Amino acid sequence: IKTFKFNGEIYLMLKKLSIIFCLLILLSINSEAAGTDGGNSSKIKSNYDKAVSLIKSAKKYEKKDKTKKANKRYEKALSLLIKSNNKTPNQADTLNYLGFTTRKLGDYTGGEKYYLQGLAIEPNHTGINEYLGELYVVTNRIDLAKERLKILENCNCEEYDDLKEIIAGTKKTKY
């Protein structure tokens, strides 16, 4: 068996290559770890997501009869939703929440406008149809509320049942 003798240059070159190879592996592992959240780090929330969180919080305060705290959250949510709508206009869900918060703050006319804009984009949106129907009940326009109910008729959803009971007077509107 013959043995090979490496001269010093080949040995140094192999040593450098192995070090470079190890560094590349370490760098690729680190960059991948930095680029993924592993499901644990918090993501930056959009204005829409922040508004939805505020609305959920406001509803909880309403249940506790803390109207001032609820209204502060609705006002903040409305501001965030307006920013969201300016950045990404014509999103039915955003218009639904714009209508909802506007209405919750007592502006039924403004709320109705947002709902109608949302329905122009997505005519069968269950949330908008229910909330607009409730607005019509509160503003004593029962025929228009029944039109919203007719649209929800085949959705097999809670929104249909809620609106039907509100129109019948067997359930009090939340608004």
Short mmCIF file of C-alpha atoms in Angstrom, two decimals:
data_model
loop_
_atom_site.label_atom_id
_atom_site.label_comp_id
_atom_site.label_asym_id
_atom_site.label_seq_id
_atom_site.Cartn_x
_atom_site.Cartn_y
_atom_site.Cartn_z
CA ILE A 1 0.00 0.00 0.00
CA LYS A 2 1.28 3.36 -0.96
CA THR A 3 0.84 6.28 1.39
CA PHE A 4 0.35 9.79 0.22
CA LYS A 5 2.24 12.60 1.71
CA PHE A 6 0.47 15.88 1.72
CA ASN A 7 2.58 18.88 1.40
CA GLY A 8 1.81 21.85 3.65
CA GLU A 9 -0.13 23.78 0.99
CA ILE A 10 -2.67 21.04 0.38
CA TYR A 11 -3.16 20.53 4.11
CA LEU A 12 -3.82 24.28 4.67
CA MET A 13 -6.18 24.42 1.72
CA LEU A 14 -8.24 21.46 3.04
CA LYS A 15 -8.29 22.99 6.51
CA LYS A 16 -9.56 26.32 5.11
CA LEU A 17 -12.22 24.58 3.02
CA SER A 18 -13.50 22.61 6.01
CA ILE A 19 -13.67 25.81 8.10
CA ILE A 20 -15.55 27.65 5.33
CA PHE A 21 -17.93 24.70 4.96
CA CYS A 22 -18.66 24.70 8.72
CA LEU A 23 -19.22 28.47 8.72
CA LEU A 24 -21.65 28.20 5.82
CA ILE A 25 -23.65 25.56 7.65
CA LEU A 26 -23.77 27.68 10.81
CA LEU A 27 -24.80 30.79 8.89
CA SER A 28 -27.58 28.98 7.06
CA ILE A 29 -28.95 27.61 10.34
CA ASN A 30 -28.85 31.06 11.97
CA SER A 31 -30.45 32.84 9.03
CA GLU A 32 -33.25 30.28 8.89
CA ALA A 33 -33.88 30.64 12.61
CA ALA A 34 -33.98 34.42 12.27
CA GLY A 35 -36.41 34.22 9.37
CA THR A 36 -38.98 32.00 11.07
CA ASP A 37 -41.02 32.68 14.13
CA GLY A 38 -41.49 29.10 15.18
CA GLY A 39 -45.03 30.08 16.04
CA ASN A 40 -43.91 31.79 19.24
CA SER A 41 -43.02 35.35 18.36
CA SER A 42 -45.75 37.92 17.95
CA LYS A 43 -46.41 39.29 14.52
CA ILE A 44 -47.09 42.93 13.84
CA LYS A 45 -50.84 43.41 13.81
CA SER A 46 -52.55 45.34 11.06
CA ASN A 47 -54.84 48.26 11.86
CA TYR A 48 -57.77 46.00 10.96
CA ASP A 49 -56.64 43.31 13.42
CA LYS A 50 -56.10 45.89 16.18
CA ALA A 51 -59.58 47.29 15.54
CA VAL A 52 -61.20 43.84 15.73
CA SER A 53 -59.46 43.25 19.09
CA LEU A 54 -60.72 46.60 20.37
CA ILE A 55 -64.27 45.80 19.23
CA LYS A 56 -64.20 42.46 21.06
CA SER A 57 -62.95 44.25 24.16
CA ALA A 58 -65.65 46.92 23.84
CA LYS A 59 -68.37 44.26 23.65
CA LYS A 60 -67.11 42.77 26.92
CA TYR A 61 -67.28 46.18 28.59
CA GLU A 62 -70.82 46.64 27.28
CA LYS A 63 -71.89 43.38 28.89
CA LYS A 64 -70.61 44.80 32.19
CA ASP A 65 -72.53 48.07 31.59
CA LYS A 66 -69.26 50.02 31.29
CA THR A 67 -70.44 52.13 28.38
CA LYS A 68 -67.75 54.83 28.60
CA LYS A 69 -64.94 52.28 28.41
CA ALA A 70 -66.71 50.48 25.58
CA ASN A 71 -67.20 53.70 23.62
CA LYS A 72 -63.52 54.64 23.99
CA ARG A 73 -62.61 51.31 22.41
CA TYR A 74 -65.17 51.77 19.64
CA GLU A 75 -63.72 55.22 18.91
CA LYS A 76 -60.18 53.83 18.72
CA ALA A 77 -61.39 50.94 16.56
CA LEU A 78 -63.19 53.35 14.24
CA SER A 79 -60.00 55.38 13.78
CA LEU A 80 -57.99 52.24 12.98
CA LEU A 81 -60.65 50.96 10.58
CA ILE A 82 -60.66 54.26 8.70
CA LYS A 83 -56.87 53.98 8.32
CA SER A 84 -57.25 50.36 7.19
CA ASN A 85 -59.93 51.33 4.67
CA ASN A 86 -57.75 54.13 3.32
CA LYS A 87 -54.81 51.77 2.90
CA THR A 88 -56.85 48.88 1.45
CA PRO A 89 -60.24 50.19 0.31
CA ASN A 90 -63.32 48.22 -0.57
CA GLN A 91 -62.91 45.29 1.80
CA ALA A 92 -66.33 44.02 2.86
CA ASP A 93 -65.18 42.92 6.33
CA THR A 94 -63.60 46.32 7.01
CA LEU A 95 -66.76 48.10 5.82
CA ASN A 96 -68.83 45.81 8.04
CA TYR A 97 -66.85 46.81 11.11
CA LEU A 98 -66.87 50.46 10.04
CA GLY A 99 -70.64 50.28 9.90
CA PHE A 100 -70.78 48.47 13.22
CA THR A 101 -68.53 50.87 15.16
CA THR A 102 -70.15 53.92 13.60
CA ARG A 103 -73.57 52.62 14.55
CA LYS A 104 -72.41 51.68 18.06
CA LEU A 105 -71.31 55.28 18.50
CA GLY A 106 -74.82 56.45 17.59
CA ASP A 107 -74.38 57.42 13.94
CA TYR A 108 -76.97 55.21 12.24
CA THR A 109 -76.82 57.10 8.95
CA GLY A 110 -73.04 56.72 8.73
CA GLY A 111 -73.28 53.06 9.73
CA GLU A 112 -75.87 52.41 7.04
CA LYS A 113 -73.64 53.99 4.40
CA TYR A 114 -70.74 51.70 5.30
CA TYR A 115 -73.00 48.64 5.30
CA LEU A 116 -74.38 49.52 1.87
CA GLN A 117 -70.84 50.02 0.51
CA GLY A 118 -69.91 46.58 1.83
CA LEU A 119 -72.99 44.98 0.27
CA ALA A 120 -72.13 46.56 -3.07
CA ILE A 121 -68.88 44.54 -2.91
CA GLU A 122 -70.23 41.36 -1.30
CA PRO A 123 -74.06 41.23 -1.45
CA ASN A 124 -74.36 38.00 0.57
CA HIS A 125 -72.06 39.02 3.44
CA THR A 126 -73.83 37.49 6.44
CA GLY A 127 -72.51 39.94 9.02
CA ILE A 128 -73.43 43.02 7.03
CA ASN A 129 -76.89 41.69 6.20
CA GLU A 130 -77.60 40.88 9.84
CA TYR A 131 -76.28 44.17 11.22
CA LEU A 132 -78.01 46.23 8.55
CA GLY A 133 -81.23 44.34 9.30
CA GLU A 134 -80.84 45.18 12.99
CA LEU A 135 -80.21 48.82 12.11
CA TYR A 136 -83.42 48.81 10.08
CA VAL A 137 -85.35 47.37 13.05
CA VAL A 138 -83.91 50.00 15.40
CA THR A 139 -84.81 52.76 12.94
CA ASN A 140 -88.32 51.28 12.49
CA ARG A 141 -87.89 50.15 8.87
CA ILE A 142 -89.13 46.60 9.31
CA ASP A 143 -89.78 46.00 5.59
CA LEU A 144 -86.10 46.68 4.83
CA ALA A 145 -85.07 44.41 7.73
CA LYS A 146 -87.18 41.64 6.23
CA GLU A 147 -85.34 42.10 2.92
CA ARG A 148 -82.04 41.46 4.74
CA LEU A 149 -83.58 38.40 6.39
CA LYS A 150 -84.65 37.06 2.99
CA ILE A 151 -81.05 37.27 1.78
CA LEU A 152 -79.86 35.31 4.84
CA GLU A 153 -82.64 32.73 4.48
CA ASN A 154 -80.49 29.95 2.99
CA CYS A 155 -77.25 30.60 4.86
CA ASN A 156 -78.01 28.11 7.63
CA CYS A 157 -76.34 30.53 10.04
CA GLU A 158 -76.75 32.15 13.42
CA GLU A 159 -77.12 35.57 11.80
CA TYR A 160 -80.39 34.48 10.16
CA ASP A 161 -81.80 33.14 13.43
CA ASP A 162 -80.79 36.25 15.37
CA LEU A 163 -82.27 38.67 12.85
CA LYS A 164 -85.48 36.63 12.57
CA GLU A 165 -85.96 36.78 16.36
CA ILE A 166 -85.17 40.50 16.47
CA ILE A 167 -87.70 41.25 13.72
CA ALA A 168 -90.29 39.11 15.53
CA GLY A 169 -89.58 40.96 18.76
CA THR A 170 -88.66 37.78 20.66
CA LYS A 171 -85.04 38.87 21.00
CA LYS A 172 -83.78 42.29 21.88
CA THR A 173 -81.24 43.81 19.52
CA LYS A 174 -77.77 44.21 21.01
CA TYR A 175 -77.63 47.70 19.60
#
